[in-house]
Short mmCIF file of C-alpha atoms in Angstrom, two decimals:
data_model
loop_
_atom_site.label_atom_id
_atom_site.label_comp_id
_atom_site.label_asym_id
_atom_site.label_seq_id
_atom_site.Cartn_x
_atom_site.Cartn_y
_atom_site.Cartn_z
CA UNK A 1 0.14 -0.24 0.19
CA UNK A 2 2.48 2.88 1.03
CA UNK A 3 4.51 1.87 -2.19
CA UNK A 4 1.78 2.02 -4.25
CA UNK A 5 0.99 5.38 -3.17
CA UNK A 6 4.21 6.08 -3.64
CA UNK A 7 4.75 7.85 0.06
CA UNK A 8 8.70 7.65 1.15
CA UNK A 9 8.67 6.74 4.26
CA UNK A 10 10.92 7.30 7.27
CA UNK A 11 11.26 4.75 10.18
CA UNK A 12 12.54 4.17 13.41
CA UNK A 13 13.87 1.00 15.18
CA UNK A 14 10.81 -1.43 15.75
CA UNK A 15 8.93 -4.33 14.37
CA UNK A 16 8.06 -2.26 11.36
CA UNK A 17 11.43 -1.72 10.95
CA UNK A 18 11.53 -5.48 9.12
CA UNK A 19 9.68 -3.53 5.82
CA UNK A 20 13.12 -2.14 5.19
CA UNK A 21 13.63 -5.82 4.21
CA UNK A 22 14.00 -7.21 0.14
CA UNK A 23 10.41 -8.65 1.08
CA UNK A 24 8.35 -5.70 2.03
CA UNK A 25 9.83 -2.66 0.23
CA UNK A 26 8.09 -0.11 2.34
CA UNK A 27 10.45 1.61 4.62
CA UNK A 28 13.12 3.85 2.84
CA UNK A 29 15.05 5.13 6.72
CA UNK A 30 15.30 3.56 10.09
CA UNK A 31 16.90 5.66 12.70
CA UNK A 32 16.80 5.77 16.41
CA UNK A 33 14.87 7.96 17.59
CA UNK A 34 11.55 8.46 15.97
CA UNK A 35 10.45 8.97 11.79
CA UNK A 36 9.80 12.90 12.21
CA UNK A 37 13.09 13.13 13.44
CA UNK A 38 14.12 12.52 9.39
CA UNK A 39 11.18 13.08 7.92
CA UNK A 40 10.79 17.15 9.03
CA UNK A 41 14.84 18.04 7.82
CA UNK A 42 13.33 16.15 4.60
CA UNK A 43 10.88 18.42 3.60
CA UNK A 44 12.96 21.53 4.28
CA UNK A 45 15.94 20.36 2.13
CA UNK A 46 13.50 19.29 -0.79
CA UNK A 47 9.92 21.48 -0.42
CA UNK A 48 7.29 21.01 -3.11
CA UNK A 49 5.44 17.65 -3.28
CA UNK A 50 7.77 15.73 -1.64
CA UNK A 51 6.64 17.34 1.62
CA UNK A 52 2.91 15.83 1.17
CA UNK A 53 4.67 11.86 -0.12
CA UNK A 54 6.89 12.57 3.04
CA UNK A 55 5.44 10.10 6.06
CA UNK A 56 7.40 9.44 8.98
CA UNK A 57 6.52 6.33 11.22
CA UNK A 58 7.08 5.12 15.06
CA UNK A 59 5.89 2.42 17.68
CA UNK A 60 4.34 3.59 20.73
CA UNK A 61 7.29 2.69 22.73
CA UNK A 62 9.75 5.02 21.08
CA UNK A 63 6.99 7.57 20.25
CA UNK A 64 8.74 10.03 23.41
CA UNK A 65 11.66 10.17 20.64
CA UNK A 66 9.60 12.21 18.59
CA UNK A 67 7.34 14.95 20.51
CA UNK A 68 10.41 17.57 19.97
CA UNK A 69 10.54 16.92 15.85
CA UNK A 70 7.06 17.13 15.77
CA UNK A 71 6.50 19.84 18.00
CA UNK A 72 8.94 21.74 14.82
CA UNK A 73 6.92 20.24 12.52
CA UNK A 74 3.82 21.97 13.56
CA UNK A 75 5.82 25.13 14.60
CA UNK A 76 7.41 25.86 11.52
CA UNK A 77 4.60 24.85 9.41
CA UNK A 78 5.14 21.55 8.02
CA UNK A 79 2.68 19.05 5.55
CA UNK A 80 4.32 16.04 6.36
CA UNK A 81 2.74 13.62 7.93
CA UNK A 82 2.89 11.08 10.87
CA UNK A 83 2.02 7.00 11.63
CA UNK A 84 2.24 5.66 15.16
CA UNK A 85 2.12 2.03 15.05
CA UNK A 86 0.13 1.30 18.31
CA UNK A 87 0.87 -2.39 19.62
CA UNK A 88 0.46 -1.85 22.84
CA UNK A 89 3.10 -3.30 23.68
CA UNK A 90 7.35 -2.77 23.72
CA UNK A 91 6.96 -6.48 21.04
CA UNK A 92 10.45 -6.14 19.19
CA UNK A 93 12.56 -6.81 22.08
CA UNK A 94 11.11 -8.85 24.65
CA UNK A 95 7.10 -7.44 25.67
CA UNK A 96 8.09 -5.43 28.22
CA UNK A 97 5.80 -1.95 29.06
CA UNK A 98 5.57 0.96 27.77
CA UNK A 99 4.02 4.30 29.31
CA UNK A 100 1.13 3.50 26.86
CA UNK A 101 0.73 -0.22 28.10
CA UNK A 102 -1.24 1.31 31.70
CA UNK A 103 1.78 -0.99 33.75
CA UNK A 104 4.83 -0.31 34.79
CA UNK A 105 7.99 -2.79 33.80
CA UNK A 106 7.26 -4.76 36.65
CA UNK A 107 3.60 -5.30 36.71
CA UNK A 108 2.09 -2.48 38.66
CA UNK A 109 -0.54 -0.86 37.13
CA UNK A 110 -0.03 3.49 36.52
CA UNK A 111 -1.72 5.74 34.59
CA UNK A 112 -1.59 5.17 30.44
CA UNK A 113 0.18 7.38 27.72
CA UNK A 114 -2.89 8.86 25.75
CA UNK A 115 -1.08 9.38 21.94
CA UNK A 116 -3.82 11.30 21.49
CA UNK A 117 -4.27 13.52 23.92
CA UNK A 118 0.13 13.50 23.54
CA UNK A 119 -0.14 14.42 19.67
CA UNK A 120 -2.90 16.80 20.23
CA UNK A 121 -0.73 18.90 22.56
CA UNK A 122 2.09 19.87 19.80
CA UNK A 123 -0.65 21.32 17.99
CA UNK A 124 -1.36 18.30 15.67
CA UNK A 125 -5.80 19.16 15.05
CA UNK A 126 -6.36 15.92 12.49
CA UNK A 127 -5.36 12.88 14.38
CA UNK A 128 -6.93 9.46 12.81
CA UNK A 129 -7.09 5.85 14.44
CA UNK A 130 -7.60 3.00 12.61
CA UNK A 131 -7.36 -1.18 12.73
CA UNK A 132 -4.13 -1.35 10.38
CA UNK A 133 -5.84 -4.74 9.20
CA UNK A 134 -8.27 -2.85 7.90
CA UNK A 135 -6.38 -2.42 4.69
CA UNK A 136 -9.89 -0.29 2.58
CA UNK A 137 -10.66 1.80 5.44
CA UNK A 138 -6.29 2.73 6.29
CA UNK A 139 -5.84 3.16 2.76
CA UNK A 140 -8.79 5.93 2.28
CA UNK A 141 -7.38 7.48 5.26
CA UNK A 142 -3.69 7.79 3.87
CA UNK A 143 -5.21 9.43 0.48
CA UNK A 144 -7.06 11.98 3.03
CA UNK A 145 -4.31 13.27 5.08
CA UNK A 146 -2.14 12.85 2.03
CA UNK A 147 -4.76 16.06 0.93
CA UNK A 148 -4.43 18.29 3.61
CA UNK A 149 -3.24 21.04 3.57
CA UNK A 150 -1.58 20.61 7.23
CA UNK A 151 -0.20 17.96 9.21
CA UNK A 152 -1.13 14.79 10.49
CA UNK A 153 -0.92 12.06 12.62
CA UNK A 154 -2.45 8.62 12.19
CA UNK A 155 -2.69 6.30 14.39
CA UNK A 156 -2.91 1.99 12.83
CA UNK A 157 -3.72 1.08 16.74
CA UNK A 158 -3.82 -3.01 16.80
CA UNK A 159 -2.73 -5.10 20.15
CA UNK A 160 0.24 -7.75 18.76
CA UNK A 161 -0.87 -11.28 18.33
CA UNK A 162 1.50 -12.59 20.52
CA UNK A 163 -0.99 -10.72 23.22
CA UNK A 164 -3.92 -12.25 22.64
CA UNK A 165 -3.46 -16.00 23.91
CA UNK A 166 -7.23 -16.89 22.99
CA UNK A 167 -7.15 -18.89 19.54
CA UNK A 168 -9.24 -17.70 16.79
CA UNK A 169 -10.35 -19.32 13.83
CA UNK A 170 -7.63 -20.32 11.46
CA UNK A 171 -7.71 -19.00 7.79
CA UNK A 172 -7.17 -21.85 4.60
CA UNK A 173 -6.87 -20.82 0.45
CA UNK A 174 -9.72 -22.87 -1.35
CA UNK A 175 -7.26 -24.31 -3.97
CA UNK A 176 -9.38 -24.84 -6.63
CA UNK A 177 -10.56 -20.68 -6.60
CA UNK A 178 -7.07 -19.62 -6.34
CA UNK A 179 -5.63 -17.91 -9.47
CA UNK A 180 -2.06 -18.49 -7.82
CA UNK A 181 -1.58 -14.34 -8.17
CA UNK A 182 0.04 -14.65 -4.55
CA UNK A 183 -0.44 -11.83 -3.15
CA UNK A 184 -1.06 -13.57 0.29
CA UNK A 185 2.39 -14.18 -0.05
CA UNK A 186 3.80 -10.88 0.23
CA UNK A 187 2.16 -9.72 4.14
CA UNK A 188 5.47 -11.63 4.58
CA UNK A 189 2.58 -14.16 7.44
CA UNK A 190 5.01 -17.35 8.67
CA UNK A 191 1.70 -19.42 8.27
CA UNK A 192 1.26 -19.12 4.66
CA UNK A 193 3.33 -21.29 2.64
CA UNK A 194 4.75 -21.13 -0.70
CA UNK A 195 4.23 -24.17 -3.15
CA UNK A 196 4.27 -25.02 -6.51
CA UNK A 197 0.66 -24.67 -7.10
CA UNK A 198 -1.78 -22.54 -4.60
CA UNK A 199 -0.04 -21.16 -1.46
CA UNK A 200 -1.19 -23.43 1.31
CA UNK A 201 -1.73 -21.66 5.12
CA UNK A 202 -0.84 -23.54 8.06
CA UNK A 203 -3.50 -24.11 10.66
CA UNK A 204 -1.32 -24.36 13.45
CA UNK A 205 0.34 -21.49 13.07
CA UNK A 206 -2.76 -19.09 12.05
CA UNK A 207 -3.74 -17.06 14.11
CA UNK A 208 -7.01 -15.76 12.94
CA UNK A 209 -5.90 -12.88 12.22
CA UNK A 210 -7.81 -12.73 8.62
CA UNK A 211 -5.12 -10.20 7.11
CA UNK A 212 -4.39 -12.31 4.05
CA UNK A 213 -8.56 -12.51 3.35
CA UNK A 214 -8.36 -9.71 3.50
CA UNK A 215 -5.88 -8.70 0.31
CA UNK A 216 -6.88 -10.83 -0.80
CA UNK A 217 -8.05 -9.55 -4.95
CA UNK A 218 -10.07 -13.10 -5.37
CA UNK A 219 -11.76 -13.68 -2.05
CA UNK A 220 -10.62 -16.92 -1.84
CA UNK A 221 -8.72 -17.23 1.44
CA UNK A 222 -12.14 -17.84 4.14
CA UNK A 223 -11.98 -18.33 7.77
CA UNK A 224 -12.56 -22.26 9.30
CA UNK A 225 -10.64 -25.30 8.16
CA UNK A 226 -10.27 -26.74 5.37
#
C-alpha cells in the first residue's frame, strides 16, 4: 500500500523495521529516534511535492523520541504526516511494558499515556485512529491525510498478535479457486507457505487475524478448517 501510494517513509527501530527488508520494501530510512526526526529535515531540504509524500513512522514504545520533531513540524508549518504503530506493547525487544500500556515494567498498574492527547498537545489537529488490518479503511485514510494542507497523525492501533492467547479460527486458501497471484505471500505471514501450486496456510501457525483474507483480491481465503 505504501509503495502503491508512492510514499517516502522514514522509520524508527521496531517490528516495522522489517519493512525495510527486500521482501517488504516499504520503509526508506531507519533512524533511532522516531521517523519525524528525519522526515522534517527532508521536507525542509526538498519542498514542493516531496512535503506531502513524506511520512514519518514510529511505534508506541518509541513515540517519546519523536515529540520534539513533531513539535518542530507544527511550529514551522510542516506538511508531512506521521503514523504511530500502536500494538500496546514493546514487542520487538521482549514484550516489556511502556508508558502507553498502563503498567510499569514490574507489572504494577499506572496511568497510561494517551497518544491522542500527546500529539494534540503538540499542536496537531488532524488525529485519526484505524485498525491497520482494515486495509481499505487505512488506504482511504492515507489518501485523505495526504491531501490535507496541515500535518496529521494516524494511529494504527491493534494489539500484538502474540498478546492475544485466545485461539481464533484459522484461515485456509480454497485451492481450486486460487488464481496463484501470490499476493498473500507479500504480507510475510509465517503461516502462509509457498508451494508449486497454490499457497498453503499452516493452521497450526495461523492466529486468525484475517489480514490475508483482507488483501486477497479474489476472495479465495476463508475462515475455518480446510
